[in-house]
Amino acid sequence: MLEIQQLRTDLNNITQQLAKRGYTFPAEAFNALEAERKIIQTQTQELQAQRNIASKKIGQAKSKGEDTSAIMTEVAHLGDALKQAENQLEHIQHHLQKILLEVPNLPHISVPEGKDEAGNVRIRQWGEPRQFDFDIKDHVSIGEGLGLLDFETAAKLSGARFSLMKGGLARLHRALAQFMLDIHTLEHGYIETYVPYLVSRDSLRGTGQLPKFEQDLFAVTAGGEESSSAKNTPEYHLIPTAEVPITNMVRDEIVPLQSLPLKYVSHTPCFRSEAGSYGRDTRGLIRQHQFDKVELVHIVHPDQSYEALEQLVGHAEKILQKLALPYRVMALCTGDMGFAAAKTYDIEVWLPAQNTYREISSCSNCEAFQSRRMQARFRNENGKPALLHTLNGSGLAVGRTLVAVLENYQNADGSITIPEVLRPYMNGLDQLGSSGAK
RNA sequence: GGAGAGAUGGCCGAGUGGUCGAAGGCGCUCCCCUGCUAAGGGAGUAUAGGCACAAAAAGCUUAUCGAGGGUUCGAAUCCCUCUCUCUCCGCCA
């Protein structure tokens, strides 16, 4: 959410910046509402002030035992006018709020301008794609060839975009998550968290998934309740990313200055409806309704958020380096960034079977965009509450990392060499073959 | 699921219809005093808005005592709904 004062005083500039992201701010509607708001709010407050004065008088008179009927009749007229003005004001404020909640964040000055992913800029690259002297297979063929990856059964259990892993592959998946958690907690100083996978609408509003992206989420109601829209039904949504529960930990909090920065890591499943992505990445583990991710979140002093973003990306890169998986870091352009981000780096890992780099991590500085929605604050140097900056990034998407390991570490006989750093998590196993798949 | 108790400022805690945005305490900040330390004295100490202004400060003003609604000229205080916390019982991992 943007600051409304900024919109009032600097509307043209903001409209221009938003246009860079392909968002058209409804400036006329906003201006009209603001003009109306100003009038009604002033009027409302005047009426309230009159009422307060009169009520005070009544109180004083009564305590002296004087007759109050004269003042009472005077005030009686106020009631209706006040109620009407209050209702009108509330209506306008709601409308304004609705507009505000749907406006994306402003891009940071350093963000390259562009319309779509073609405008993204490569920042750096690490590692050399391996040369294969045999015909390579993609992760689906490898996994199915080993008898450890089974999409048919997954489809029977749940439908499309679900997966079933078995034996050594399921373990390799677990090993990756454990490895990532260990590196982030032991080497990068993150606090490990275990968080709810079902969250409230308030939390989703806080991080920006609601109200605009409801169709991307899965909603859940308790058994026995007729429908999610029934009144007073407590409604949950499955988290699309651990960013939601972790970041919302500081919602409506005032964090002491000395406890900053807060750095949290969590390994969770993520659930996405993938509405609107029909036909895209239908093969394999790349785009699933349910996938595991190790998420990194920083809650920081506003002066430090860009420094923190660099650190965050570095922490995610470290995982790929230790796994010896080639990758590149892209700065997303204005047109390709997510709703809440002021600046985003994507890390893309090399997938030999696709002969391309694919996104495996997205690291964003949201500045105060989320904290303003959440009222997440800290007590600053002057002892005054001020908005925090929030950052989040994948460190990494576990399923896609698994894909990268399978494809990059495949052997001619269809087996997989287990990356060295993962072997301690695999009981020392160095290879995943059809025989080693216990 | 049943029965009961509760939610007040950074924290503790008083307040059951009228100068209550809220006593008192703790904490914190500033000042004074004491050679230092300890103790003591004094002052200050919520947040978010609106108006006006080129802007800031000061000013005027509104809202906020878990959330939302209601009663009333007036609500922290009365009524309703909800959320959360605690205790006991039931169920459960």
Coordinates of C-alpha atoms (C1' of nucleotides) in Angstrom, one line a residue:
Chain A
M1 CA 0.0 0.0 0.0
L2 CA 1.2 3.5 -0.9
E3 CA 1.0 6.4 1.5
I4 CA -2.1 8.3 0.9
Q5 CA -0.4 11.7 1.6
Q6 CA 2.0 10.9 -1.1
L7 CA -0.8 10.4 -3.6
R8 CA -2.4 13.6 -2.5
T9 CA 0.7 15.7 -3.0
D10 CA 2.6 14.0 -5.7
L11 CA -0.1 12.3 -7.8
N12 CA 1.4 12.9 -11.3
N13 CA 4.8 11.6 -10.4
I14 CA 3.3 8.5 -8.8
T15 CA 1.0 7.9 -11.7
Q16 CA 4.1 8.0 -14.0
Q17 CA 6.0 5.6 -11.9
L18 CA 3.1 3.2 -11.7
A19 CA 2.8 3.4 -15.5
K20 CA 6.3 2.0 -15.8
R21 CA 5.0 -1.2 -14.2
G22 CA 2.0 -1.2 -16.6
Y23 CA -0.4 -0.1 -13.9
T24 CA -2.9 2.7 -14.7
F25 CA -3.8 4.5 -11.5
P26 CA -7.4 5.7 -11.5
A27 CA -6.4 9.3 -10.9
E28 CA -9.7 11.0 -11.8
A29 CA -11.7 8.7 -9.6
F30 CA -9.2 9.2 -6.8
N31 CA -9.2 13.0 -7.1
A32 CA -13.0 13.1 -7.2
L33 CA -13.2 10.9 -4.1
E34 CA -10.6 13.0 -2.3
A35 CA -12.4 16.2 -3.0
E36 CA -15.6 14.7 -1.6
R37 CA -13.8 13.2 1.3
K38 CA -12.3 16.5 2.3
I39 CA -15.7 18.2 2.4
I40 CA -17.5 15.4 4.2
Q41 CA -14.8 14.8 6.7
T42 CA -14.5 18.4 7.7
Q43 CA -18.3 18.6 8.0
T44 CA -18.4 15.4 10.1
Q45 CA -15.8 16.6 12.4
E46 CA -17.4 19.9 12.9
L47 CA -20.7 18.2 13.9
Q48 CA -18.8 15.9 16.2
A49 CA -17.1 18.8 17.9
Q50 CA -20.5 20.6 18.3
R51 CA -21.9 17.5 19.9
N52 CA -19.0 17.0 22.2
I53 CA -19.2 20.6 23.4
A54 CA -23.0 20.3 24.0
S55 CA -22.6 17.0 25.8
K56 CA -20.0 18.4 28.0
K57 CA -22.3 21.3 28.9
I58 CA -25.1 18.9 29.7
G59 CA -22.8 17.0 32.0
Q60 CA -21.7 20.1 33.8
A61 CA -25.2 21.4 34.2
K62 CA -26.5 18.1 35.5
S63 CA -23.8 17.9 38.0
K64 CA -24.9 21.3 39.3
G65 CA -28.5 20.2 39.3
E66 CA -29.5 22.7 36.6
D67 CA -32.2 22.2 34.0
T68 CA -30.8 20.9 30.8
S69 CA -33.9 20.7 28.5
A70 CA -32.9 23.8 26.5
I71 CA -29.5 22.4 25.5
M72 CA -31.0 18.9 25.0
T73 CA -33.4 20.2 22.3
E74 CA -30.6 22.1 20.7
V75 CA -28.5 18.9 20.4
A76 CA -31.4 16.8 19.2
H77 CA -31.1 18.2 15.7
L78 CA -27.5 17.3 15.5
G79 CA -28.0 13.6 15.7
D80 CA -29.5 12.9 12.2
A81 CA -27.1 15.2 10.4
L82 CA -24.2 13.7 12.1
K83 CA -25.2 10.1 11.4
Q84 CA -25.7 10.9 7.8
A85 CA -22.4 12.6 7.5
E86 CA -20.6 9.7 9.3
N87 CA -22.2 7.2 6.9
Q88 CA -21.2 9.2 3.9
L89 CA -17.7 9.6 5.1
E90 CA -17.4 5.9 5.9
H91 CA -18.6 5.1 2.4
I92 CA -16.0 7.3 0.8
Q93 CA -13.2 6.1 3.0
H94 CA -14.0 2.5 2.1
H95 CA -13.9 3.4 -1.6
L96 CA -10.5 5.1 -1.2
Q97 CA -9.2 2.2 0.8
K98 CA -10.3 -0.2 -1.9
I99 CA -8.4 1.8 -4.5
L100 CA -5.3 2.0 -2.3
L101 CA -5.2 -1.7 -1.6
E102 CA -5.1 -2.6 -5.3
V103 CA -2.2 -0.3 -6.2
P104 CA 1.1 -2.0 -6.6
N105 CA 4.4 -0.8 -5.0
L106 CA 6.5 1.9 -6.6
P107 CA 9.6 0.6 -8.3
H108 CA 12.9 1.6 -6.8
I109 CA 15.0 4.0 -8.9
S110 CA 17.6 1.3 -9.7
V111 CA 15.0 -1.0 -11.3
P112 CA 15.4 -1.2 -15.1
E113 CA 12.4 -0.1 -17.1
G114 CA 10.7 -2.7 -19.2
K115 CA 7.5 -4.2 -20.2
D116 CA 8.0 -7.9 -19.5
E117 CA 10.6 -10.5 -18.7
A118 CA 12.5 -9.6 -21.8
G119 CA 13.4 -6.4 -20.1
N120 CA 15.1 -8.1 -17.1
V121 CA 18.8 -7.5 -16.8
R122 CA 21.4 -10.0 -16.0
I123 CA 23.5 -8.9 -13.0
R124 CA 25.9 -11.8 -12.7
Q125 CA 26.3 -15.5 -13.6
W126 CA 27.9 -18.3 -11.7
G127 CA 29.2 -21.7 -12.8
E128 CA 29.6 -23.4 -16.1
P129 CA 26.8 -25.6 -17.6
R130 CA 28.1 -29.1 -17.7
Q131 CA 28.9 -30.7 -21.1
F132 CA 27.2 -34.1 -21.5
D133 CA 28.6 -36.8 -23.7
F134 CA 25.3 -38.7 -23.9
D135 CA 21.7 -37.8 -24.7
I136 CA 20.3 -36.1 -21.6
K137 CA 16.9 -36.7 -20.2
D138 CA 14.6 -34.2 -18.4
H139 CA 13.8 -34.7 -14.7
V140 CA 10.5 -36.4 -15.5
S141 CA 12.1 -39.1 -17.5
I142 CA 14.9 -39.5 -15.0
G143 CA 12.6 -39.7 -12.0
E144 CA 10.1 -42.0 -13.7
G145 CA 13.0 -44.1 -15.1
L146 CA 14.2 -44.6 -11.5
G147 CA 10.7 -45.6 -10.5
L148 CA 10.7 -42.9 -7.9
L149 CA 8.6 -40.2 -9.4
D150 CA 4.9 -40.9 -10.2
F151 CA 2.6 -38.3 -11.7
E152 CA -0.1 -40.8 -12.7
T153 CA -0.7 -41.9 -9.1
A154 CA -0.6 -38.3 -8.0
A155 CA -3.3 -37.5 -10.5
K156 CA -5.4 -40.4 -9.2
L157 CA -5.0 -39.1 -5.6
S158 CA -5.6 -35.4 -6.3
G159 CA -5.6 -34.4 -10.0
A160 CA -3.3 -32.5 -12.3
R161 CA -0.3 -30.5 -11.0
F162 CA 0.4 -32.8 -8.1
S163 CA 3.3 -35.1 -7.6
L164 CA 4.3 -38.3 -5.8
M165 CA 7.9 -39.1 -4.9
K166 CA 9.1 -42.3 -3.4
G167 CA 12.2 -43.8 -1.8
G168 CA 15.5 -42.2 -2.5
L169 CA 13.9 -39.3 -4.4
A170 CA 11.6 -38.4 -1.6
R171 CA 14.6 -38.5 0.7
L172 CA 16.6 -36.4 -1.6
H173 CA 13.8 -33.9 -1.6
R174 CA 13.9 -33.9 2.2
A175 CA 17.7 -33.7 2.2
L176 CA 17.6 -30.5 0.1
A177 CA 15.2 -28.8 2.5
Q178 CA 17.3 -29.9 5.6
F179 CA 20.5 -28.8 3.9
M180 CA 19.0 -25.4 3.1
L181 CA 17.7 -24.9 6.6
D182 CA 21.0 -25.8 8.1
I183 CA 23.0 -23.4 6.0
H184 CA 20.7 -20.5 6.6
T185 CA 20.5 -21.1 10.4
L186 CA 24.1 -22.1 11.0
E187 CA 25.9 -20.0 8.5
H188 CA 23.6 -17.1 7.7
G189 CA 22.2 -16.3 11.1
Y190 CA 18.5 -17.0 10.4
I191 CA 16.0 -18.0 13.1
E192 CA 14.2 -21.2 12.1
T193 CA 10.4 -21.0 12.4
Y194 CA 7.6 -23.4 12.1
V195 CA 4.5 -21.6 11.0
P196 CA 0.8 -22.2 10.3
Y197 CA 0.0 -23.3 6.7
L198 CA -3.5 -21.9 7.0
V199 CA -3.8 -18.2 7.5
S200 CA -6.5 -15.6 7.9
R201 CA -7.6 -13.0 5.4
D202 CA -5.9 -10.3 7.5
S203 CA -2.6 -11.9 7.1
L204 CA -3.0 -12.2 3.3
R205 CA -4.1 -8.6 3.1
G206 CA -1.0 -7.7 5.1
T207 CA 1.5 -9.1 2.6
G208 CA -0.6 -8.1 -0.4
Q209 CA -2.1 -11.3 -1.7
L210 CA -5.6 -10.0 -0.9
P211 CA -7.8 -8.4 -2.0
K212 CA -6.4 -8.5 -5.5
F213 CA -5.1 -12.1 -6.0
E214 CA -7.8 -14.2 -4.4
Q215 CA -8.1 -16.4 -7.4
D216 CA -4.5 -17.5 -7.0
L217 CA -5.2 -19.0 -3.5
F218 CA -6.9 -22.1 -2.1
A219 CA -9.6 -21.3 0.4
V220 CA -10.5 -23.7 3.2
T221 CA -13.5 -24.0 5.5
A222 CA -14.0 -26.3 8.5
G223 CA -15.8 -29.5 7.8
G224 CA -19.6 -29.4 8.1
E225 CA -19.8 -25.7 7.1
E226 CA -22.0 -25.2 4.1
S227 CA -20.0 -22.7 2.2
S228 CA -17.1 -20.4 2.6
S229 CA -19.4 -17.4 1.8
A230 CA -21.8 -18.1 4.7
K231 CA -21.8 -15.3 7.2
N232 CA -19.4 -15.5 10.1
T233 CA -17.6 -18.5 8.7
P234 CA -14.1 -18.4 9.7
E235 CA -12.2 -18.7 6.5
Y236 CA -8.7 -19.8 6.0
H237 CA -6.5 -19.8 3.0
L238 CA -3.6 -22.2 2.3
I239 CA -0.4 -20.2 2.3
P240 CA 1.0 -19.6 -1.2
T241 CA 4.4 -18.9 0.4
A242 CA 5.8 -18.9 3.9
E243 CA 6.3 -15.2 3.3
V244 CA 2.7 -14.7 4.5
P245 CA 2.9 -16.2 8.0
I246 CA 6.5 -15.1 8.7
T247 CA 6.1 -11.5 7.6
N248 CA 2.8 -11.2 9.4
M249 CA 4.5 -12.1 12.7
V250 CA 5.2 -8.4 13.1
R251 CA 1.7 -7.2 12.0
D252 CA 0.4 -4.7 14.5
E253 CA 3.6 -4.9 16.5
I254 CA 6.1 -2.2 17.5
V255 CA 9.5 -3.9 17.4
P256 CA 12.3 -2.5 19.6
L257 CA 15.1 -0.9 17.6
Q258 CA 17.7 -3.1 19.1
S259 CA 16.1 -6.3 18.0
L260 CA 16.5 -5.4 14.3
P261 CA 17.2 -6.9 11.9
L262 CA 15.0 -9.9 12.3
K263 CA 15.9 -12.8 10.0
Y264 CA 13.6 -15.8 9.7
V265 CA 13.7 -18.9 7.7
S266 CA 11.0 -21.5 7.3
H267 CA 10.5 -24.6 5.3
T268 CA 6.9 -25.0 4.3
P269 CA 4.7 -26.4 1.6
C270 CA 3.2 -23.7 -0.6
F271 CA -0.2 -24.0 -2.3
R272 CA -1.1 -22.1 -5.5
S273 CA -4.2 -22.5 -7.6
E274 CA -2.2 -21.5 -10.7
A275 CA -5.3 -20.0 -12.2
G276 CA -4.4 -18.5 -15.5
S277 CA -1.4 -20.7 -16.1
Y278 CA -3.2 -23.5 -18.0
G279 CA -1.0 -25.1 -20.4
R280 CA 2.2 -23.6 -19.0
D281 CA 4.8 -26.0 -17.5
T282 CA 2.3 -28.9 -17.5
R283 CA 5.1 -31.4 -17.5
G284 CA 7.0 -32.3 -14.4
L285 CA 7.6 -30.6 -11.1
I286 CA 8.1 -27.1 -12.3
R287 CA 4.6 -25.7 -11.6
Q288 CA 2.6 -27.6 -9.0
H289 CA -0.4 -26.8 -6.8
Q290 CA 1.7 -27.9 -3.9
F291 CA 5.4 -27.5 -3.6
D292 CA 8.0 -27.1 -0.8
K293 CA 10.0 -23.9 -0.3
V294 CA 12.5 -22.7 2.1
E295 CA 11.7 -19.0 2.6
L296 CA 13.9 -16.2 3.9
V297 CA 12.4 -13.1 5.4
H298 CA 14.1 -10.0 6.7
I299 CA 12.4 -7.4 8.8
V300 CA 14.7 -4.4 8.9
H301 CA 15.4 -0.7 9.6
P302 CA 14.4 1.3 6.5
D303 CA 17.9 2.6 6.1
Q304 CA 19.2 -1.0 5.7
S305 CA 16.8 -2.6 3.4
Y306 CA 18.8 -2.4 0.2
E307 CA 21.9 -3.7 1.9
A308 CA 19.7 -6.5 3.3
L309 CA 18.4 -7.3 -0.2
E310 CA 21.9 -7.9 -1.4
Q311 CA 22.6 -10.2 1.6
L312 CA 19.4 -12.0 1.0
V313 CA 20.2 -12.8 -2.6
G314 CA 23.7 -13.8 -1.6
H315 CA 22.3 -16.3 1.0
A316 CA 20.1 -17.9 -1.7
E317 CA 23.0 -18.0 -4.1
K318 CA 25.2 -19.7 -1.5
I319 CA 22.9 -22.8 -1.7
L320 CA 23.3 -23.1 -5.4
Q321 CA 27.1 -22.6 -5.1
K322 CA 27.3 -25.4 -2.5
L323 CA 25.3 -27.6 -4.7
A324 CA 27.5 -26.6 -7.7
L325 CA 24.5 -25.7 -9.8
P326 CA 25.1 -23.0 -12.4
Y327 CA 22.9 -20.0 -12.1
R328 CA 22.4 -16.4 -13.1
V329 CA 21.0 -13.4 -11.1
M330 CA 18.5 -11.2 -12.9
A331 CA 17.2 -7.8 -11.9
L332 CA 13.6 -7.8 -12.7
C333 CA 12.4 -4.9 -14.8
T334 CA 9.5 -2.6 -13.8
G335 CA 7.0 -4.6 -15.9
D336 CA 7.9 -8.0 -14.5
M337 CA 8.0 -7.3 -10.8
G338 CA 5.4 -8.7 -8.3
F339 CA 2.7 -6.5 -6.7
A340 CA 4.4 -5.7 -3.4
A341 CA 8.0 -5.4 -4.6
A342 CA 10.0 -2.2 -5.0
K343 CA 13.0 -4.2 -6.3
T344 CA 13.4 -7.9 -7.1
Y345 CA 16.2 -10.2 -8.1
D346 CA 15.4 -13.5 -9.5
I347 CA 17.9 -16.3 -9.4
E348 CA 17.6 -18.7 -12.3
V349 CA 19.2 -22.1 -12.3
W350 CA 20.5 -23.9 -15.3
L351 CA 18.3 -26.7 -16.5
P352 CA 20.2 -28.7 -19.2
A353 CA 17.1 -30.5 -20.5
Q354 CA 15.4 -27.2 -21.2
N355 CA 18.7 -25.7 -22.3
T356 CA 17.8 -22.6 -20.3
Y357 CA 17.9 -20.9 -17.0
R358 CA 14.7 -21.2 -14.9
E359 CA 13.6 -19.2 -11.9
I360 CA 14.4 -20.9 -8.6
S361 CA 14.3 -18.0 -6.3
S362 CA 12.8 -14.5 -6.2
C363 CA 14.2 -12.0 -3.7
S364 CA 12.3 -8.8 -3.1
N365 CA 12.6 -5.6 -1.1
C366 CA 9.0 -4.5 -0.4
E367 CA 10.2 -1.4 1.5
A368 CA 7.2 -0.2 3.6
F369 CA 4.6 -1.5 1.2
Q370 CA 3.7 -4.5 3.4
S371 CA 4.4 -2.9 6.7
R372 CA 2.1 -0.1 6.0
R373 CA -0.7 -2.6 5.3
M374 CA 0.3 -4.5 8.4
Q375 CA 1.1 -1.6 10.7
A376 CA 4.4 -3.3 11.4
R377 CA 6.6 -0.7 13.1
F378 CA 9.7 -0.3 15.2
R379 CA 10.6 2.4 17.7
N380 CA 13.2 4.6 15.9
E381 CA 16.2 6.5 17.2
N382 CA 13.8 9.2 18.5
G383 CA 11.6 6.7 20.3
K384 CA 8.8 7.2 17.7
P385 CA 7.1 4.4 15.9
A386 CA 8.0 4.2 12.2
L387 CA 7.3 1.7 9.5
L388 CA 9.7 -1.2 9.0
H389 CA 10.9 -2.5 5.7
T390 CA 10.2 -6.1 4.8
L391 CA 12.1 -8.4 2.4
N392 CA 11.5 -11.9 1.4
G393 CA 13.2 -14.5 -0.9
S394 CA 13.2 -18.1 -1.7
G395 CA 16.3 -19.9 -0.3
L396 CA 15.3 -22.0 -2.4
A397 CA 12.3 -23.5 -4.0
V398 CA 12.9 -27.1 -3.0
G399 CA 11.0 -28.8 -5.9
R400 CA 12.8 -26.8 -8.5
T401 CA 16.1 -27.4 -6.8
L402 CA 15.4 -31.1 -7.0
V403 CA 14.7 -30.7 -10.7
A404 CA 18.0 -29.0 -11.2
V405 CA 19.9 -31.6 -9.2
L406 CA 18.3 -34.4 -11.2
E407 CA 19.0 -32.9 -14.6
N408 CA 22.5 -31.5 -13.8
Y409 CA 23.7 -34.6 -11.9
Q410 CA 22.3 -37.3 -14.3
N411 CA 24.5 -40.0 -15.6
A412 CA 24.4 -42.0 -18.9
D413 CA 22.9 -45.0 -17.2
G414 CA 20.0 -43.0 -15.8
S415 CA 21.3 -42.8 -12.3
I416 CA 21.9 -39.6 -10.3
T417 CA 25.1 -38.6 -8.6
I418 CA 24.2 -37.1 -5.2
P419 CA 25.8 -33.7 -4.7
E420 CA 28.5 -34.0 -2.1
V421 CA 27.0 -31.6 0.4
L422 CA 23.8 -33.7 0.5
R423 CA 25.4 -37.0 1.2
P424 CA 25.4 -36.5 5.0
Y425 CA 21.6 -36.1 4.7
M426 CA 21.4 -39.3 2.6
N427 CA 23.1 -41.6 5.0
G428 CA 26.3 -41.3 3.0
L429 CA 24.7 -42.5 -0.3
D430 CA 26.6 -41.1 -3.3
Q431 CA 24.3 -42.3 -6.1
L432 CA 20.7 -42.8 -6.8
G433 CA 20.2 -45.6 -9.2
S434 CA 17.4 -48.0 -9.8
S435 CA 19.2 -50.4 -7.5
G436 CA 20.0 -47.8 -4.8
A437 CA 16.4 -46.7 -4.7
K438 CA 15.4 -48.2 -1.4
Chain B
rG1 C1' -18.3 -29.3 22.3
rG2 C1' -20.0 -27.8 27.8
rA3 C1' -19.3 -24.3 32.3
rG4 C1' -16.8 -20.1 34.2
rA5 C1' -13.3 -15.7 34.3
rG6 C1' -11.0 -12.1 31.6
rA7 C1' -8.9 -8.4 27.5
rU8 C1' -7.5 -0.7 29.7
rG9 C1' -1.2 3.3 27.4
rG10 C1' 6.0 0.5 26.5
rC11 C1' 4.7 -2.7 31.1
rC12 C1' 1.7 -3.4 35.8
rG13 C1' -2.9 -1.6 37.3
rA14 C1' -7.4 1.7 38.9
rG15 C1' -11.7 3.1 36.9
rU16 C1' -19.6 0.5 36.2
rG17 C1' -23.0 6.6 32.2
rG18 C1' -20.8 13.2 32.3
rU19 C1' -14.2 18.1 32.2
rC20 C1' -11.5 10.1 31.4
rG21 C1' -7.2 10.1 26.6
rA22 C1' -7.9 7.8 31.0
rA23 C1' -5.7 7.8 38.7
rG24 C1' -1.4 5.4 40.7
rG25 C1' 3.0 2.7 40.0
rC26 C1' 7.1 0.8 37.0
rG27 C1' 10.1 1.9 32.9
rC28 C1' 12.1 5.8 29.8
rU29 C1' 13.8 11.2 28.7
rC30 C1' 15.3 15.9 30.6
rC31 C1' 16.5 19.1 34.7
rC32 C1' 18.0 19.9 40.0
rC33 C1' 20.7 18.1 44.3
rU34 C1' 24.6 15.1 46.5
rG35 C1' 32.6 14.9 45.4
rC36 C1' 31.6 9.4 42.9
rU37 C1' 27.9 5.5 43.6
rA38 C1' 23.3 4.6 45.9
rA39 C1' 19.2 7.4 47.4
rG40 C1' 16.2 12.0 46.7
rG41 C1' 13.3 16.3 44.3
rG42 C1' 10.9 18.4 39.8
rA43 C1' 9.1 18.2 34.7
rG44 C1' 7.8 15.4 30.6
rU45 C1' 6.4 10.7 28.4
rA46 C1' 0.2 7.0 23.3
rU47 C1' -1.1 6.4 18.3
rA48 C1' -3.5 7.5 13.7
rG49 C1' -6.1 11.1 11.0
rG50 C1' -8.3 16.0 9.3
rC51 C1' -8.1 21.4 8.6
rA52 C1' -4.8 25.5 7.4
rC53 C1' 0.2 26.4 5.3
rA54 C1' 4.8 26.7 -0.2
rA55 C1' 6.8 23.6 3.8
rA56 C1' 7.9 22.7 8.9
rA57 C1' 6.8 24.1 13.8
rA58 C1' 3.0 25.9 16.7
rG59 C1' -2.4 25.8 16.5
rC60 C1' -7.5 24.1 15.9
rU61 C1' -10.0 19.5 15.6
rU62 C1' -11.5 14.1 15.2
rA63 C1' -11.0 9.0 16.4
rU64 C1' -9.0 5.2 19.3
rC65 C1' -9.7 1.5 26.6
rG66 C1' -9.6 -6.6 22.1
rA67 C1' -12.9 -6.0 17.1
rG68 C1' -17.6 -4.7 15.1
rG69 C1' -22.6 -3.1 15.9
rG70 C1' -26.4 -0.9 19.2
rU71 C1' -28.7 2.3 23.3
rU72 C1' -27.8 7.6 24.8
rC73 C1' -27.4 14.6 24.3
rG74 C1' -23.0 11.9 26.2
rA75 C1' -20.0 5.0 26.6
rA76 C1' -13.6 2.4 29.0
rU77 C1' -18.3 2.0 31.9
rC78 C1' -25.0 -0.5 29.7
rC79 C1' -26.8 -4.2 25.5
rC80 C1' -25.7 -7.6 21.2
rU81 C1' -22.3 -10.3 18.0
rC82 C1' -17.4 -11.9 17.2
rU83 C1' -12.1 -12.7 18.2
rC84 C1' -8.4 -14.0 21.6
rU85 C1' -6.5 -15.5 26.5
rC86 C1' -7.0 -18.3 31.2
rU87 C1' -9.4 -22.3 34.5
rC88 C1' -12.3 -26.8 34.8
rC89 C1' -14.9 -30.9 32.1
rG90 C1' -15.3 -33.7 27.4
rC91 C1' -12.7 -35.2 22.8
rC92 C1' -8.1 -35.7 20.4
rA93 C1' -2.2 -36.1 18.1

